[in-house]
mmCIF file of C-alpha atoms in Angstrom:
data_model
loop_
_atom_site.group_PDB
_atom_site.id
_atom_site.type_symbol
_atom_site.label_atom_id
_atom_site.label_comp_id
_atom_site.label_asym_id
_atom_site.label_seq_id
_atom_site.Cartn_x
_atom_site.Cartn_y
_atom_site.Cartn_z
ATOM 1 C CA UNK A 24 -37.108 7.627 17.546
ATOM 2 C CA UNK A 25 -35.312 10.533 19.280
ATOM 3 C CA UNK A 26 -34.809 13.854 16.887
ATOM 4 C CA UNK A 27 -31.304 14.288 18.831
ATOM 5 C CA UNK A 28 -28.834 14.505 16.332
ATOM 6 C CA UNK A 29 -26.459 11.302 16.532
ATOM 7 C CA UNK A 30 -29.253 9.599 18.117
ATOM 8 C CA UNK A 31 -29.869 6.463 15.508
ATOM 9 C CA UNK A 32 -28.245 3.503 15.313
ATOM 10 C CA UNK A 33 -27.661 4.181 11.176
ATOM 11 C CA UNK A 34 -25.222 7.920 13.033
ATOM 12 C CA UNK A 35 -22.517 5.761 14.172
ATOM 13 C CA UNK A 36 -20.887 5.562 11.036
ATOM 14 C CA UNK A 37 -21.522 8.774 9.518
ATOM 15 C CA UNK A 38 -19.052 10.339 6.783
ATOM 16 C CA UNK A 39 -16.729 12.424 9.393
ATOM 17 C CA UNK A 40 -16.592 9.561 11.566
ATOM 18 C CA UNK A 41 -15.911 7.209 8.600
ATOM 19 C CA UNK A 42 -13.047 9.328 7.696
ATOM 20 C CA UNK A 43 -11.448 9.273 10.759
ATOM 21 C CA UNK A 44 -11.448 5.545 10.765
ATOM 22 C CA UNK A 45 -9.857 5.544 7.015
ATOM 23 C CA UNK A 46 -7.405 8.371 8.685
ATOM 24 C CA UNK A 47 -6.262 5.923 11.633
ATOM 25 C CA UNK A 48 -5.888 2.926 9.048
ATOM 26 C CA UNK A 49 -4.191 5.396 6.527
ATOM 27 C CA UNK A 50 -1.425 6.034 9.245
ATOM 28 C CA UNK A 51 -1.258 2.172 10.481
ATOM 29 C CA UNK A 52 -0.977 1.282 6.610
ATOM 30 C CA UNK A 53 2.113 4.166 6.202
ATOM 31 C CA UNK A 54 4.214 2.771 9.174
ATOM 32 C CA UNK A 55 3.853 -0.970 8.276
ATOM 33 C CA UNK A 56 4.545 0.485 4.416
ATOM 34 C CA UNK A 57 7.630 2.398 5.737
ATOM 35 C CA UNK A 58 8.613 -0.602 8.052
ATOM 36 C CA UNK A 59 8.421 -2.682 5.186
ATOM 37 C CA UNK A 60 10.811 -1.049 3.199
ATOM 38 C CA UNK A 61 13.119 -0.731 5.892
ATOM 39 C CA UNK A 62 13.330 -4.041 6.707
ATOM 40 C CA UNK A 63 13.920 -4.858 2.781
ATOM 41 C CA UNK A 64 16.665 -2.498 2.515
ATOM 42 C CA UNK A 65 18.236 -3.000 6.198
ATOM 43 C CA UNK A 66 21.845 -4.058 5.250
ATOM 44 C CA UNK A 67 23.156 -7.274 6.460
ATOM 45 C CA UNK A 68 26.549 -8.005 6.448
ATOM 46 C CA UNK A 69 27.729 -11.198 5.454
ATOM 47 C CA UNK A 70 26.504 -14.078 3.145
ATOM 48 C CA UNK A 71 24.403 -16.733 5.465
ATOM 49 C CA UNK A 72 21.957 -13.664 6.703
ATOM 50 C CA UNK A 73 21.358 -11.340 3.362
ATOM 51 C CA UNK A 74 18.548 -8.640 2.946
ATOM 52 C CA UNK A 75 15.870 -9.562 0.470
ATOM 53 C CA UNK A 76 16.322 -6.825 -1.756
ATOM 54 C CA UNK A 77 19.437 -9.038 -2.929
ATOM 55 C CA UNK A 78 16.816 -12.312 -2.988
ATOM 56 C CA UNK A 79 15.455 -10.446 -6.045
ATOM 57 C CA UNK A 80 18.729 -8.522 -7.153
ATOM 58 C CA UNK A 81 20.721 -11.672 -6.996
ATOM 59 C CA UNK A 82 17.694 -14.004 -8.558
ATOM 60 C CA UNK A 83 15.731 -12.200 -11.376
ATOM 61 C CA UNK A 84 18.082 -9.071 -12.201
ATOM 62 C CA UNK A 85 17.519 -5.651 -13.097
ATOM 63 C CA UNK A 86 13.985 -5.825 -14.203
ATOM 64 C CA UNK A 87 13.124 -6.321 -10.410
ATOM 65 C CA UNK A 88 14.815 -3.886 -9.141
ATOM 66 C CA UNK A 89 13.598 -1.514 -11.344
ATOM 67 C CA UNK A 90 9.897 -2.975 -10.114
ATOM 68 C CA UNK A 91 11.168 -2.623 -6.667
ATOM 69 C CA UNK A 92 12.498 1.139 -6.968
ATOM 70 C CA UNK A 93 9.241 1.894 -9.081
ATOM 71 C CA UNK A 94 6.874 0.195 -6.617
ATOM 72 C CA UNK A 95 8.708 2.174 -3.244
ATOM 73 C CA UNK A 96 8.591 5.528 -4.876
ATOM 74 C CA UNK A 97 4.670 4.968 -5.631
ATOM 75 C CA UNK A 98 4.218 4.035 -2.249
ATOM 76 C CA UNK A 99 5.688 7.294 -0.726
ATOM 77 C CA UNK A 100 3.968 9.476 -3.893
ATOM 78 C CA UNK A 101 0.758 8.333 -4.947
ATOM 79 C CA UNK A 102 0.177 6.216 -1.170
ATOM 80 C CA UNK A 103 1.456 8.710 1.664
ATOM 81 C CA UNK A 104 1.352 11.808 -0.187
ATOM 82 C CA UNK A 105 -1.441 11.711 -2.103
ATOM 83 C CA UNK A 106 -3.986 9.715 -0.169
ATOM 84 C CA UNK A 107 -3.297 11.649 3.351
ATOM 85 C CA UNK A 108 -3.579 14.855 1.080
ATOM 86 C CA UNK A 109 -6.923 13.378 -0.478
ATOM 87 C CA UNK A 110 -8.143 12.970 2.764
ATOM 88 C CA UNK A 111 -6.932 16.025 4.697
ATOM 89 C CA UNK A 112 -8.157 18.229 1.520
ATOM 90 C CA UNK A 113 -11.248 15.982 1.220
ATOM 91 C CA UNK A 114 -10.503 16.422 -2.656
ATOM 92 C CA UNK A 115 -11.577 13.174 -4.519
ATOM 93 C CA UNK A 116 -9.305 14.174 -7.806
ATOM 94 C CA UNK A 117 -6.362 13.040 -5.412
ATOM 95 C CA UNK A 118 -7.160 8.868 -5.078
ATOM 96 C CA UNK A 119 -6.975 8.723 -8.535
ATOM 97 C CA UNK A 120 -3.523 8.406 -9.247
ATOM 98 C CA UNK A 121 -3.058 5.821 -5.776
ATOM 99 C CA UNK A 122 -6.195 3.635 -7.401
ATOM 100 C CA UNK A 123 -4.580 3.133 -10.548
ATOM 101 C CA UNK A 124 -0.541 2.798 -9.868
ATOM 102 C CA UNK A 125 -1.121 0.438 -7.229
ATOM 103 C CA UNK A 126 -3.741 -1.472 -9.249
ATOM 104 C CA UNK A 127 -0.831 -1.782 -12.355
ATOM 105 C CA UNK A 128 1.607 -3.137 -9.459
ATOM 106 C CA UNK A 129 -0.761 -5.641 -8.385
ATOM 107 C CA UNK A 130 -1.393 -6.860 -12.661
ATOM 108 C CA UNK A 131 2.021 -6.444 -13.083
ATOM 109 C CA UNK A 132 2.914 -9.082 -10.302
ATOM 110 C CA UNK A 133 -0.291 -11.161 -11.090
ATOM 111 C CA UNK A 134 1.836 -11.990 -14.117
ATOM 112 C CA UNK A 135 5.310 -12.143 -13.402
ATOM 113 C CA UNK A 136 4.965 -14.821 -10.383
ATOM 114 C CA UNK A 137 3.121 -17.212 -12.211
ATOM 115 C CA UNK A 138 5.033 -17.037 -15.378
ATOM 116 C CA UNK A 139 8.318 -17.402 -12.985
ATOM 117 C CA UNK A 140 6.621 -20.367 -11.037
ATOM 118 C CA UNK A 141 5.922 -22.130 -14.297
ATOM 119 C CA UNK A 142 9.146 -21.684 -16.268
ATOM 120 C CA UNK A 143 10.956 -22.668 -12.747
ATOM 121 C CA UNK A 144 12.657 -19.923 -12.452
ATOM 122 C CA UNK A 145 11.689 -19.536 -8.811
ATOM 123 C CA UNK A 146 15.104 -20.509 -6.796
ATOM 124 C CA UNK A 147 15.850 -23.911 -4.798
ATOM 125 C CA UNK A 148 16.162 -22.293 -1.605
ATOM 126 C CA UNK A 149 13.876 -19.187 -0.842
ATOM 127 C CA UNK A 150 13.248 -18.419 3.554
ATOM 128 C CA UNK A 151 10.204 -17.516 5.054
ATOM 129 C CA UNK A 152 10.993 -14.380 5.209
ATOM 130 C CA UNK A 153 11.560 -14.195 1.170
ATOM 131 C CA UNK A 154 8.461 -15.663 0.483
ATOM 132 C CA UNK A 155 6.699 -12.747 2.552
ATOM 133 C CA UNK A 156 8.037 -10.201 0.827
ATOM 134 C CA UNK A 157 6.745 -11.713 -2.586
ATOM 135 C CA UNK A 158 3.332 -11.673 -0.609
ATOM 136 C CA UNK A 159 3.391 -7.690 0.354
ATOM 137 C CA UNK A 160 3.719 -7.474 -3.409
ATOM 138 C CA UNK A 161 0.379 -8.314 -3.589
ATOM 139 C CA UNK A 162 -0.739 -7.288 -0.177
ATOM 140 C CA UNK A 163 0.874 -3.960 -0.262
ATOM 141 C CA UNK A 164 -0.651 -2.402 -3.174
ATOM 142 C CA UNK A 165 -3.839 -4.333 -2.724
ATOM 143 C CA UNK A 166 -4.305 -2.384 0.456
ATOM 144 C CA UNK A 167 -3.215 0.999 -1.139
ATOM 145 C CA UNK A 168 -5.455 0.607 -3.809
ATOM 146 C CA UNK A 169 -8.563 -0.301 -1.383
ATOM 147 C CA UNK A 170 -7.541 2.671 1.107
ATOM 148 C CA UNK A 171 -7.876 4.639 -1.991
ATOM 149 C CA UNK A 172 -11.487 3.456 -2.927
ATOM 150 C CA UNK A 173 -12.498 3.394 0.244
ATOM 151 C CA UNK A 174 -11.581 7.021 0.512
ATOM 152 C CA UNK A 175 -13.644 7.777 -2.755
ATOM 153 C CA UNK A 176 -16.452 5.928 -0.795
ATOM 154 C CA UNK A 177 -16.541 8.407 2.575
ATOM 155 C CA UNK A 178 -15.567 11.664 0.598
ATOM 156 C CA UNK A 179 -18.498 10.731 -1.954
ATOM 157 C CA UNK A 180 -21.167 10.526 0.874
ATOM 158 C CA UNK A 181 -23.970 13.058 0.587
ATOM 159 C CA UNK A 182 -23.834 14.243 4.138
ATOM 160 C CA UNK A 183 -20.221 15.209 4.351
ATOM 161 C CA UNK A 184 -19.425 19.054 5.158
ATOM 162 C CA UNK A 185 -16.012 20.363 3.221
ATOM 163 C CA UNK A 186 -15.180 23.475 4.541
ATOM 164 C CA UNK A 187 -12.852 25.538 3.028
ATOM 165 C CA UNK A 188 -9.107 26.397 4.454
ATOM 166 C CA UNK A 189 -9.633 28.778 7.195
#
C-alpha cells in the first residue's frame, strides 16, 4: 500500500468527490424538474391536443390544482433553493425541509391515486403522456427527497473539510 494520498482504491469516492457527484445530479434533477413543469404548463391551443395541467383541472378539480401549485412551489423552494444552498454551504440544517415536504407529496399521492383508482374516478380516456405525469408525482419528489438524504449522507462524512466563506 502506497502512503500517497488518493492512492487506495477505498479514495475514489471520498466526501468532496461524493459531493460533486450529488452536485452534477442536483443540476440534472433541476432541469428535468424545470422541464417538467414547463411541459405541464406549455399552453396548447385547441381541444384534441390539451396540456395536462387541464387533465387534472378538468378531471379532479380544485383540490389538484391546489396539489399541483403546492407541489411546483416546493420544488423551486425546498428542491432548488434549498438543496443547492445545503450543498454549496455544506450546512446539513438545510435538507431538512426538502426531506420532509417532498416525503408528504409522495404520502399524499400514495393515497389519493389508489383511493381514485378504486372509487373509478380515474377517466375513460387518459394518453400516455397523462399517465406520466401521474408517475413524476411519485418520481419527482421521490428523487428530491433521496437527493436530500443523500446529501445528509456526504456532508455527514467524517473526512469532509468545511471551510468558512472566504
Amino acid at each position: 500500500m502506497s502512503s500517497f494520498q488518493g492512492s487506495d482504491a477505498s479514495d475514489k469516492l471520498n466526501p468532496e468527490r461524493k459531493l460533486l457527484i450529488l452536485k452534477i445530479v442536483f443540476s440534472v434533477l433541476c432541469i428535468l424538474d424545470i422541464l417538467h413543469w414547463a411541459y405541464m404548463l406549455r399552453d396548447d391551443f385547441g381541444d384534441d391536443n390539451r396540456n395536462t395541467w387541464s387533465f387534472y383541472e378538468t378531471n379532479y378539480g380544485t383540490s389538484d390544482t391546489a396539489y399541483l401549485i403546492a407541489r411546483m412551489f416546493g420544488d423551486i423552494f425546498t428542491g432548488v433553493l434549498g438543496l443547492g444552498a445545503a450543498m454549496w454551504t455544506k450546512k446539513v440544517a438545510l435538507t431538512i425541509p426538502c426531506l420532509v415536504i417532498q416525503m408528504i407529496f409522495v404520502v399524499i399521492r400514495m393515497f389519493v391515486w389508489p383511493i381514485r383508482l378504486l372509487t373509478s374516478s380515474w377517466p375513460a380516456a387518459v394518453s400516455n403522456e397523462n399517465l406520466l405525469f401521474v408517475a413524476c408525482e411519485f418520481l419527482l419528489p421521490g428523487t428530491w427527497a433521496t437527493l436530500a438524504g443523500l446529501i445528509v449522507y456526504a456532508l455527514k462524512s467524517d473526512t469532509i473539510v468545511t471551510e468558512p466563506y472566504t
